Coordinates of C-alpha atoms in Angstrom, one line a residue:
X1 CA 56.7 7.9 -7.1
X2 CA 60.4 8.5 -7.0
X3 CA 61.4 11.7 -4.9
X4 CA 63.6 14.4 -7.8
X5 CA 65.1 17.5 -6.3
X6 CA 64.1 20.8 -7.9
X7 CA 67.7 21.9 -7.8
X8 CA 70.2 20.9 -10.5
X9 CA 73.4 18.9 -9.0
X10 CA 75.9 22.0 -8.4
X11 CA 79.7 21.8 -8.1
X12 CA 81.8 24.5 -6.7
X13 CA 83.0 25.9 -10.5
X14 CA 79.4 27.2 -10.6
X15 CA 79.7 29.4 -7.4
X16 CA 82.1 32.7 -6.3
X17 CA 82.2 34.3 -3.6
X18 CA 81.3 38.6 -3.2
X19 CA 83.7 40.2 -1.1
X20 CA 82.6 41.8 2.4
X21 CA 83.9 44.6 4.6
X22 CA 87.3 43.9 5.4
X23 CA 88.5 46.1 8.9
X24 CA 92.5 47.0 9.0
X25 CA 92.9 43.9 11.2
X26 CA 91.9 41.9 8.1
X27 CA 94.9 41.1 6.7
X28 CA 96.0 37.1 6.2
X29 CA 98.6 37.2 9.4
X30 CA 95.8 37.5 11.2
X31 CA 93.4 34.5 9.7
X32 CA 93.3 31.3 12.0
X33 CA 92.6 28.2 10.3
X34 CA 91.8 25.9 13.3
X35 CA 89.0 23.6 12.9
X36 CA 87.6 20.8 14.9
X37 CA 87.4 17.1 13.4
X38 CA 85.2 16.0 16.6
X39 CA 81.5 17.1 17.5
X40 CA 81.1 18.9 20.7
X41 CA 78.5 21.0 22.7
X42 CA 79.0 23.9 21.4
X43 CA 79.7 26.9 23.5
X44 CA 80.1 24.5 26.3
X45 CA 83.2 22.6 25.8
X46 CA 86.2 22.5 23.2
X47 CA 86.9 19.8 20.7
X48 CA 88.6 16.5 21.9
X49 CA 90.7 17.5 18.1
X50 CA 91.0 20.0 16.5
X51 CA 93.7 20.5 13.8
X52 CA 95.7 23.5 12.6
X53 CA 94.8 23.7 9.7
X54 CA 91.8 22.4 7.6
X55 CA 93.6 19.7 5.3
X56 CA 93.3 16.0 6.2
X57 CA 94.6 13.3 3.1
X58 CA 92.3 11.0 1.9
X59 CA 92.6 7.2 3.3
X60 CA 94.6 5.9 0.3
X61 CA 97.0 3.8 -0.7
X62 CA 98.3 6.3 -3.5
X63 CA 98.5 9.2 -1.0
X64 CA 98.1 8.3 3.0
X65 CA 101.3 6.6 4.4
X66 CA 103.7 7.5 6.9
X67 CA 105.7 9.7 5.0
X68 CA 102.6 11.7 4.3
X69 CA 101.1 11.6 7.7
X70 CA 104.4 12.9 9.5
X71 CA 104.9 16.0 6.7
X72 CA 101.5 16.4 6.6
X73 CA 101.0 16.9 10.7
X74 CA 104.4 18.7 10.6
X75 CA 101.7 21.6 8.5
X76 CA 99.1 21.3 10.8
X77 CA 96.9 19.1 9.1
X78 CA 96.0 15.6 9.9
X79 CA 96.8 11.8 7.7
X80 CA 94.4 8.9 7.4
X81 CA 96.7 6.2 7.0
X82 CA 94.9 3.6 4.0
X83 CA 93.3 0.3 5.5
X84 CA 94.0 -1.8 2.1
X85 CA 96.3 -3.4 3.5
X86 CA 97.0 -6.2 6.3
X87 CA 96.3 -4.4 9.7
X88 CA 99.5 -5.7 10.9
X89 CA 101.4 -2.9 8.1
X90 CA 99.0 -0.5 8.7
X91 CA 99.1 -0.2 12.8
X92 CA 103.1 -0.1 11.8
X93 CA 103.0 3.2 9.5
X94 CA 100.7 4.3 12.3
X95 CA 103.3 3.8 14.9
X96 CA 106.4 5.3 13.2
X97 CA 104.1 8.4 12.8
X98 CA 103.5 8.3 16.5
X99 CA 107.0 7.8 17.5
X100 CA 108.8 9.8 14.8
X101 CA 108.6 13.3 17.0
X102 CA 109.5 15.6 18.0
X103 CA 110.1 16.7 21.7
X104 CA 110.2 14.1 24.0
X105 CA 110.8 10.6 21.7
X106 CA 110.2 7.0 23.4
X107 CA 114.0 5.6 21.8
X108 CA 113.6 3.0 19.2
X109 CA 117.1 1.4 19.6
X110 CA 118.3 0.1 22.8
X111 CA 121.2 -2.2 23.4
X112 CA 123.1 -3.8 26.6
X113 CA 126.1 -3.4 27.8
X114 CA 126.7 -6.9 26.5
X115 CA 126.3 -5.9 22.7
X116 CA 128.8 -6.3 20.0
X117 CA 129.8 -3.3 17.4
X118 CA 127.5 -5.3 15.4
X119 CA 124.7 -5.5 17.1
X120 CA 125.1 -1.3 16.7
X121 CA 125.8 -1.0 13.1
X122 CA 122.8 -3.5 12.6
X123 CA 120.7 -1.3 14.6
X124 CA 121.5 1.6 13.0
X125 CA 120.5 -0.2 9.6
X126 CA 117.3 -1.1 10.8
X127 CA 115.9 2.1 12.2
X128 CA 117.8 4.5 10.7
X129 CA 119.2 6.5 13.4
X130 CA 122.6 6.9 15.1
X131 CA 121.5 7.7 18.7
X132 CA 121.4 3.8 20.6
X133 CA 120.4 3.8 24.3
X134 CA 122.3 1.7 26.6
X135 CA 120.1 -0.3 29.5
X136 CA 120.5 -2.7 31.8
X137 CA 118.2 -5.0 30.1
X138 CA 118.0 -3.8 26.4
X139 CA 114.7 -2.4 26.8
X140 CA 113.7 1.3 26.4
X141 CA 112.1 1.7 29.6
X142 CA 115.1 -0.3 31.3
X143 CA 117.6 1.5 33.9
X144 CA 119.5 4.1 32.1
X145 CA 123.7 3.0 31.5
X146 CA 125.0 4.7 28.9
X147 CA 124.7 5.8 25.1
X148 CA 126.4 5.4 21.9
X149 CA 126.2 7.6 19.0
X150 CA 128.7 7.6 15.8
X151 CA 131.2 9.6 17.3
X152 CA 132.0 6.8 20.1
X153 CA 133.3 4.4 17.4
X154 CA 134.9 4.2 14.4
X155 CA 134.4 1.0 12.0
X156 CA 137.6 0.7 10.0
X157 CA 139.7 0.8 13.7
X158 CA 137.5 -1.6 15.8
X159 CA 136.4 -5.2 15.9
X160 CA 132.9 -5.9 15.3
X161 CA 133.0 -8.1 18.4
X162 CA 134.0 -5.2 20.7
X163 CA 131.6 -4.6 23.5
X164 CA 129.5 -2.0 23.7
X165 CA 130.5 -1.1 27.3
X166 CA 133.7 -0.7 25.9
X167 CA 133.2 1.9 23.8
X168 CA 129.9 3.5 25.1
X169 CA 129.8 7.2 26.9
X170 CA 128.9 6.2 30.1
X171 CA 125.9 7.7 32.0
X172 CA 128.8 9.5 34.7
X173 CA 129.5 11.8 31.6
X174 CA 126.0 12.4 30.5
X175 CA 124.0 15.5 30.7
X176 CA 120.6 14.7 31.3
X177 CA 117.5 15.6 32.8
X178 CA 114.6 14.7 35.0
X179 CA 111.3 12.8 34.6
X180 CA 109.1 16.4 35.3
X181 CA 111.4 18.5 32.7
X182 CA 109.8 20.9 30.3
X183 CA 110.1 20.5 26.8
X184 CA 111.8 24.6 27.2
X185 CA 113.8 23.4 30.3
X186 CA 115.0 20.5 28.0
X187 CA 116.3 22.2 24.8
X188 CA 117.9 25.4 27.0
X189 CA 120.2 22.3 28.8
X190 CA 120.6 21.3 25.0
X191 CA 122.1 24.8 24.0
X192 CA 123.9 25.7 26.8
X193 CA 126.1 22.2 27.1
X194 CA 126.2 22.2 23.1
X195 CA 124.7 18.9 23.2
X196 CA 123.2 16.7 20.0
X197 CA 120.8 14.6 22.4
X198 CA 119.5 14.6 25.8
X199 CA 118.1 11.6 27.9
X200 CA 115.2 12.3 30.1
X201 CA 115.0 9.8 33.2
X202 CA 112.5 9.2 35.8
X203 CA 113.2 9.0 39.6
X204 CA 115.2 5.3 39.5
X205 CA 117.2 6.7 37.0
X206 CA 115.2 4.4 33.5
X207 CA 114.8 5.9 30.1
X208 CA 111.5 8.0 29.1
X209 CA 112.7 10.2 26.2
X210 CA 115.3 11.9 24.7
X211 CA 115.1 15.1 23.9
X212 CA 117.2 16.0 20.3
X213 CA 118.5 19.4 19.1
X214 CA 117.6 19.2 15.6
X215 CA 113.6 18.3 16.6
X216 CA 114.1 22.4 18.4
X217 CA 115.0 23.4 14.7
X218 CA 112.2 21.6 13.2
X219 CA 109.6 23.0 15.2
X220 CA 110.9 26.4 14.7
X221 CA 110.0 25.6 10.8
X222 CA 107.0 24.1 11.3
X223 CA 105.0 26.7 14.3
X224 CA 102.1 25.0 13.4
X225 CA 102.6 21.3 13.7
X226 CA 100.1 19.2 15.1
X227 CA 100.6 17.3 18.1
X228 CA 99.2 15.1 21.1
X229 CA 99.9 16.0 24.7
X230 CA 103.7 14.2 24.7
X231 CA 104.4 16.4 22.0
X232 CA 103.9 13.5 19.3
X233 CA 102.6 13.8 16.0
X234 CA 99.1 13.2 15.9
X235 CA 97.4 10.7 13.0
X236 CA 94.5 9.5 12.1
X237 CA 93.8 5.2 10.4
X238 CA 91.3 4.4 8.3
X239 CA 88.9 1.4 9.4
X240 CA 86.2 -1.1 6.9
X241 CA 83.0 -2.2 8.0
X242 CA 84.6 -5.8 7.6
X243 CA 87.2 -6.8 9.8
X244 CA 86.8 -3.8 12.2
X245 CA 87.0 -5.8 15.6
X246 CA 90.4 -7.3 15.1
X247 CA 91.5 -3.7 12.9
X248 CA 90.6 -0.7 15.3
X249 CA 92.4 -2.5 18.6
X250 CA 95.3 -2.8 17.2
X251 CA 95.4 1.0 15.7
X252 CA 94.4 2.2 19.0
X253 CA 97.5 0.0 20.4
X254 CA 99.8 1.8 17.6
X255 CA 98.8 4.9 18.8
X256 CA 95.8 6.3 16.2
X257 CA 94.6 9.5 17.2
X258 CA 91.4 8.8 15.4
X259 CA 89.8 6.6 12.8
X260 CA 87.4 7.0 10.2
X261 CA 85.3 4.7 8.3
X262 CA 86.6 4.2 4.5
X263 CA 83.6 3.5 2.4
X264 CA 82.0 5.0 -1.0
X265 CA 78.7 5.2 0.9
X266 CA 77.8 5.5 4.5
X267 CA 74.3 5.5 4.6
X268 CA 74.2 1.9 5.9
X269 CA 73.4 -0.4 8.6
X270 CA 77.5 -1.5 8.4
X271 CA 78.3 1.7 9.2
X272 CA 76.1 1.9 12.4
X273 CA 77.5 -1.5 13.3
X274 CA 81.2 -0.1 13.3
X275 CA 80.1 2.6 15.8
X276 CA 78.0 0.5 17.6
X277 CA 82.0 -1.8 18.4
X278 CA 83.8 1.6 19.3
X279 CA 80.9 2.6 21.6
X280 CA 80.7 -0.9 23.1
X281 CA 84.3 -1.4 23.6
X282 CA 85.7 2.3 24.1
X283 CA 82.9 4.7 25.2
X284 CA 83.4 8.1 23.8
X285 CA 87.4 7.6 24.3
X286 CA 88.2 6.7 21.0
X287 CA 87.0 8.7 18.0
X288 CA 86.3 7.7 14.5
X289 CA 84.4 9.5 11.6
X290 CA 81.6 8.4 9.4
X291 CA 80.3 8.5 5.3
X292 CA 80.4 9.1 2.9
X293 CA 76.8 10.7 2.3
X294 CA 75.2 13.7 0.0
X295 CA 72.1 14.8 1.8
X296 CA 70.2 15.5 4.9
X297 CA 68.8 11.9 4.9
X298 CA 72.2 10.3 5.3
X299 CA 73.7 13.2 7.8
X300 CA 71.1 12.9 10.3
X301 CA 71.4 8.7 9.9
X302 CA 75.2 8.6 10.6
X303 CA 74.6 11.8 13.4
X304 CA 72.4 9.5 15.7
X305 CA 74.4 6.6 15.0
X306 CA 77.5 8.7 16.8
X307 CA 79.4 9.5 14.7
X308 CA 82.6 12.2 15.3
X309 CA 82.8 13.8 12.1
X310 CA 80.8 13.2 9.1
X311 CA 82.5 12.7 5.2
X312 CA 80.5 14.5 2.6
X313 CA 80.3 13.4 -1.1
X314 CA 80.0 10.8 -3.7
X315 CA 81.5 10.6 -7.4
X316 CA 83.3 13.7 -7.0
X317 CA 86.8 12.4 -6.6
X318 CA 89.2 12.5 -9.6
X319 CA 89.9 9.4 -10.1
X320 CA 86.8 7.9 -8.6
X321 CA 84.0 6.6 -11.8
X322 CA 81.4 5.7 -9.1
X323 CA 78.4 7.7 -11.0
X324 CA 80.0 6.5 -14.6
X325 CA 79.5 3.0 -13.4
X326 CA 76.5 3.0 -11.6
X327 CA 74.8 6.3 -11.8
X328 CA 74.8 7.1 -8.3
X329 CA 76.2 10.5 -6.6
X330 CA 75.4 14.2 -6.5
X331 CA 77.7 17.3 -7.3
X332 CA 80.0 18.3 -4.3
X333 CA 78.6 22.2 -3.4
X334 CA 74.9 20.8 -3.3
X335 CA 76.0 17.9 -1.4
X336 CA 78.4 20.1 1.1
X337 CA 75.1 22.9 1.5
X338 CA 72.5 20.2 2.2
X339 CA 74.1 18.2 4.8
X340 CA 75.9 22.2 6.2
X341 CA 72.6 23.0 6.6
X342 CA 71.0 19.5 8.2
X343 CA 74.6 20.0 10.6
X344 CA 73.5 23.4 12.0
X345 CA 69.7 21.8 12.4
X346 CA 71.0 19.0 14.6
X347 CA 72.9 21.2 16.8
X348 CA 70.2 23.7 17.3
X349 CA 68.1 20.4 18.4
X350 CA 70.8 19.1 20.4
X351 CA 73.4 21.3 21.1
X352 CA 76.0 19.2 19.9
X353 CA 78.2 20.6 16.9
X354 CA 79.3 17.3 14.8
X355 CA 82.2 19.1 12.1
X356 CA 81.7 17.6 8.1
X357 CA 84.3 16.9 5.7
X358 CA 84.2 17.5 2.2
X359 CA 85.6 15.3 0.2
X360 CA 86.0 15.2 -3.8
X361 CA 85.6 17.9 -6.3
X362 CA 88.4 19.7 -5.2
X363 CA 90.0 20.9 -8.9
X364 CA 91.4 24.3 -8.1
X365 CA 93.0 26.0 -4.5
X366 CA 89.9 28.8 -4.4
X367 CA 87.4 25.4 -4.3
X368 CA 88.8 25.0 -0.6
X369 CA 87.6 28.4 0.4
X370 CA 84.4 27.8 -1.2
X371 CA 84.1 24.5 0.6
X372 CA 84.5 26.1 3.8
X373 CA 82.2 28.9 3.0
X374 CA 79.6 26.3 2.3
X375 CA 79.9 24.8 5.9
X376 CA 82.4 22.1 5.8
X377 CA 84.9 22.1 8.6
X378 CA 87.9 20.3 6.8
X379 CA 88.7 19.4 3.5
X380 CA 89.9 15.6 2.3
X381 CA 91.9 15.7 -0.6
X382 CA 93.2 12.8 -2.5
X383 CA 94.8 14.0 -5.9
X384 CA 95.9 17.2 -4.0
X385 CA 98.9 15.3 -1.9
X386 CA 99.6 12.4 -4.3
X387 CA 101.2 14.9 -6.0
X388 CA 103.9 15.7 -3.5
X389 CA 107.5 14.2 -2.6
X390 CA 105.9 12.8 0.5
X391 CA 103.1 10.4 -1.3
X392 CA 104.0 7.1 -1.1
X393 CA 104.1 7.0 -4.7
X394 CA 106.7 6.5 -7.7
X395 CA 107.5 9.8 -9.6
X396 CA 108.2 8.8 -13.5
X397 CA 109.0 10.7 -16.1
X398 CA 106.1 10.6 -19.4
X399 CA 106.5 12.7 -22.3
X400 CA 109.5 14.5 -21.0
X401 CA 106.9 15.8 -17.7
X402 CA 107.2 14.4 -14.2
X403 CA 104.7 12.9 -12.9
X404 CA 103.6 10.8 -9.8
X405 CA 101.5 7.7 -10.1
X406 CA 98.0 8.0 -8.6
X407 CA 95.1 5.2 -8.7
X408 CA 91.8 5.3 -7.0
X409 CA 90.4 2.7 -4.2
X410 CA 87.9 1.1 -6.4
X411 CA 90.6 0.2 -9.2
X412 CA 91.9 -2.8 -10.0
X413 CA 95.2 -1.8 -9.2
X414 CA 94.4 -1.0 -5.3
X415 CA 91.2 -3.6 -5.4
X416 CA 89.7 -2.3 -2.3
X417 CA 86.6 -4.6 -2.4
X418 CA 85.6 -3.5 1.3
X419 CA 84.9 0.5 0.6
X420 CA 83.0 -0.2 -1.7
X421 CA 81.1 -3.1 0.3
X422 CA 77.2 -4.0 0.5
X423 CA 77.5 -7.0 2.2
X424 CA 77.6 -9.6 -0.3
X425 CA 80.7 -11.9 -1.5
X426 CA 83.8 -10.6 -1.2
X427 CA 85.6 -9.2 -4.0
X428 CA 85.5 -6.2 -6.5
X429 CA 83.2 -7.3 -9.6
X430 CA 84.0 -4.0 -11.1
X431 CA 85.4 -0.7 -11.2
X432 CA 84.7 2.4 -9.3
X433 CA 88.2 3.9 -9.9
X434 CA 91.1 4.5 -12.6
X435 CA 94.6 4.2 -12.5
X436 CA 96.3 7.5 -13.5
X437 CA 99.4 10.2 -13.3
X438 CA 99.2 13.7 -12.0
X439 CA 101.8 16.1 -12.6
X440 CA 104.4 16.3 -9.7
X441 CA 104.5 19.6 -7.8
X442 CA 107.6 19.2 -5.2
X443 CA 107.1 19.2 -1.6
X444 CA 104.5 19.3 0.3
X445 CA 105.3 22.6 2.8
X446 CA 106.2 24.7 -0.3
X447 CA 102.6 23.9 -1.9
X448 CA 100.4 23.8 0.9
X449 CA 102.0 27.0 2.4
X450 CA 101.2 28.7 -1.2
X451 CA 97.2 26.9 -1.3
X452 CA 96.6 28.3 2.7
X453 CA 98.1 31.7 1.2
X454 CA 95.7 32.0 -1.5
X455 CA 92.6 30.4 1.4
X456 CA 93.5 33.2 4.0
X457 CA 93.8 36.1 1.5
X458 CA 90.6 35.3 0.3
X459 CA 88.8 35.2 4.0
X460 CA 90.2 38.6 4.2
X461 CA 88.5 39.5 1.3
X462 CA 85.4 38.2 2.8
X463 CA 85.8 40.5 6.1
X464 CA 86.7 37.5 8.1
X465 CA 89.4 36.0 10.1
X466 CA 88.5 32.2 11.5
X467 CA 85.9 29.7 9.7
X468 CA 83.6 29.7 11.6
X469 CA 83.2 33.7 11.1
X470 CA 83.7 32.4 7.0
X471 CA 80.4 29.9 7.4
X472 CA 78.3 32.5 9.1
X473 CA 79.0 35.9 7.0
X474 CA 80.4 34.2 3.6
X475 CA 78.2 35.4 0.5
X476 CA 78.1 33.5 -2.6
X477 CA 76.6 33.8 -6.0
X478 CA 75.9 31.1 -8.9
X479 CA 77.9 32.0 -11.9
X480 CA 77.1 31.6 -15.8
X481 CA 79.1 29.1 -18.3
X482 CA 80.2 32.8 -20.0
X483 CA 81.0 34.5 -16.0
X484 CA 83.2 31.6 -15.8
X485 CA 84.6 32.5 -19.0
X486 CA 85.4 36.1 -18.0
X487 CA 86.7 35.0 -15.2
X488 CA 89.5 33.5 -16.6
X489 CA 92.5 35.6 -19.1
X490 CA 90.3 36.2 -22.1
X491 CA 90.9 38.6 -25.2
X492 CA 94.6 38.5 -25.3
X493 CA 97.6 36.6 -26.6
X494 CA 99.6 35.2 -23.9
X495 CA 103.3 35.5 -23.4
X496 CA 105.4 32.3 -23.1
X497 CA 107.3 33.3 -19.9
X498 CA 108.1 30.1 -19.0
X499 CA 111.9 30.4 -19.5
X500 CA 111.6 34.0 -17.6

């Protein structure tokens, strides 16, 4: 006889929260948002990662690129750059993320002496940036000569054949500093010689980094940007269960911070065959999350398989049609408190903590809190950051409204056959996504600043300052279909304030 739940499938509309004790030192200042996106032993050792925040963007081609990676670890949060596409573009957009920042940067343009005006301008096109290094052999590791920048030429008054040793400033007039500099050391040399850019060289006088004044500005604006130990932005890749072995090398090459497993459902021997590679090959060096799953069953699978984190939901998604199509799934809050609850069971057993993400159902900001109340460590959110300037998306105007395009992985626009993958032929014989528009909502920093606002304020409410104190003391309550009603403006005529 088939197993049924007593329990109805709950989603996180159905739930609020009752406000605790909150001391003076409660106030949303205060509130840390820190989480860790790797298991641990718990009260013995600290995360590999953790990130600053408890936003990661779903591995998508509508939302997860570059772009959004970079603005998104500028926040604190973390991108999974999408794997529907050839590994070779994907280990790219993972390696501009990794070399974009911010601190000490590897140099992406190099010339020799020998170079033309040309070969400068052409550079310049390619990369984007103004700042060329000159070395003895091109290279950006090679013995530090000279640099270039805009201000040592001028177009319209030289030949395009002119030498770069010509025109270059050479390394006698340079301010620069040492291979064992601090990143403070660096930007006070930086202020006081009222310089734009400063080259960092090792002992025999090659190229490591430079050091650029308006990367001091940007972290200044961003206090909690997330980075790796060379003061790098950190970012996270998407892997399949398909062609993982030639994939996850080369996004460890690029420089992916960690990976996880894109698939609609992760109770399966595919996953535990992706794991089983990174274990092989990589010990407990490189990290990569699991799912996605709805219940203790499917936790406790993907737990001993080893995974680092642990994706929670099915069907919940907004553009995702999984349960339409094939009547499979469970609402997000019961899914998020059964495998919570089958989380803090493995770790009394074991001792090791392994963080879960929640991901779908997210409609409103308050849903996030609730999320994290319920025991999820991070959030994944797809229709959330395709709305931004930073998703790699088109913004078009409908109806006189802005809007951004936004399609789901199991659509026939994105035709990601291998999430949704049982092992059979390739291909995608049907949907499990649409292809859609949300509105457009500006940048990201100005909207995720105002969602973390509304998460904090309503930890103070709770008496609590971290998440972890949030999933331990956090009391909630079902609600009616008329509570939800009351809950909302009711019994009055609204003003139009729009044009206020």
């Amino acid at each position: 006889m088939a197993y049924y739940f007593n329990e109805p499938s709950r989603t996180f509309s159905e739930y609020l929260l009752i406000p605790g004790y909150s001391s003076a030192e409660c106030i949303p200042a205060n509130v840390n948002l820190k989480t860790p996106i790797t298991k641990y032993r718990k009260g013995e050792e600290e995360p590999k990662l953790s990130i600053n925040i408890p936003l990661v963007s779903a591995v998508m081609q509508s939302v997860s690129n570059h772009t959004m990676a970079i603005a998104l670890a500028k926040e604190g949060g973390l991108s999974f750059i999408y794997c529907s596409q050839s590994i070779e573009n994907q280990a790219k957009m993972v390696a501009k993320v990794k070399a974009h920042k911010a601190g000490f940067v590897p140099s992406d343009s190099n010339v020799t002496p020998e170079h033309t005006l040309q070969d400068i301008l052409d550079l310049k096109e390619k990369t984007g940036h103004s700042t060329v290094a000159v070395t003895d052999n091109g290279e950006p590791d090679g013995k530090f000569i000279g640099i270039v920048t805009s201000r040592d030429y001028r177009v319209s008054r030289m030949s395009p054949d002119m030498k770069v040793k010509e025109f270059m400033t050479p390394l006698e007039k340079i301010i620069y500093g040492k291979h064992d500099i601090t990143l403070k050391e660096a930007n006070d040399l930086i202020w006081d010689y009222k310089l734009n850019t400063l080259p960092v060289l090792d002992e025999e006088g090659r190229l490591l980094y430079f050091v650029f004044r308006k990367d001091y500005s940007s972290h200044k604006d961003h206090p909690n940007a997330l980075h790796d130990d060379l003061k790098r932005y950190l970012v996270g890749a998407g892997v399949n269960t398909r062609d993982y072995e030639e994939r996850i090398p080369a996004l460890i090459e690029a420089g992916a911070d960690i990976l996880c497993i894109d698939s609609s459902e992760g109770f399966s021997e595919w996953q535990k065959r992706t794991i089983d590679f990174v274990r092989e090959k990589y010990g407990d060096d490189v990290k990569i999350g699991a799912g996605n799953v709805v219940d203790r069953d499917g936790f406790r699978f993907l737990a001993e398989a080893g995974a680092d984190f642990i994706k929670v939901g099915i069907g919940g998604g907004s553009i995702c049609i999984t349960r339409e199509q094939k009547g499979i799934g469970r609402g997000q809050a019961s899914s998020v408190i059964e495998v919570a609850q089958a989380r803090d069971e493995y770790f009394k057993e074991t001792g090791i903590y392994i963080p879960i993400c929640s991901d779908g159902g997210i409609v409103y900001d308050h849903h996030i809190t609730l999320a994290l109340a319920m025991g999820s460590d991070f959030i994944m959110l797809g229709r959330y950051f395709s709305r931004f300037d930073e998703s790699p998306t088109q913004r078009v105007n409908i109806n006189g409204s802005y809007m951004k395009e936004y399609w789901g992985e199991g659509s026939s626009r994105a035709r990601n056959w291998q999430r949704y993958d049982l092992g059979g032929d390739k291909g995608l014989t049907f949907e499990e996504g649409v292809d859609s528009y949300v509105p457009y909502a500006g940048s990201l920093k100005e909207n995720v600043g105002k969602t973390l606002s509304k998460v904090r304020s309503t930890m103070c409410n709770c008496g609590v300052l971290t998440i972890e104190e949030l999933q331990k003391n956090a009391k909630l309550t079902l609600v009616s279909a008329t509570s939800i009603v009351e809950g909302g403006a009711h019994d009055v005529l609204l003003k139009d304030n729009r044009n206020l």
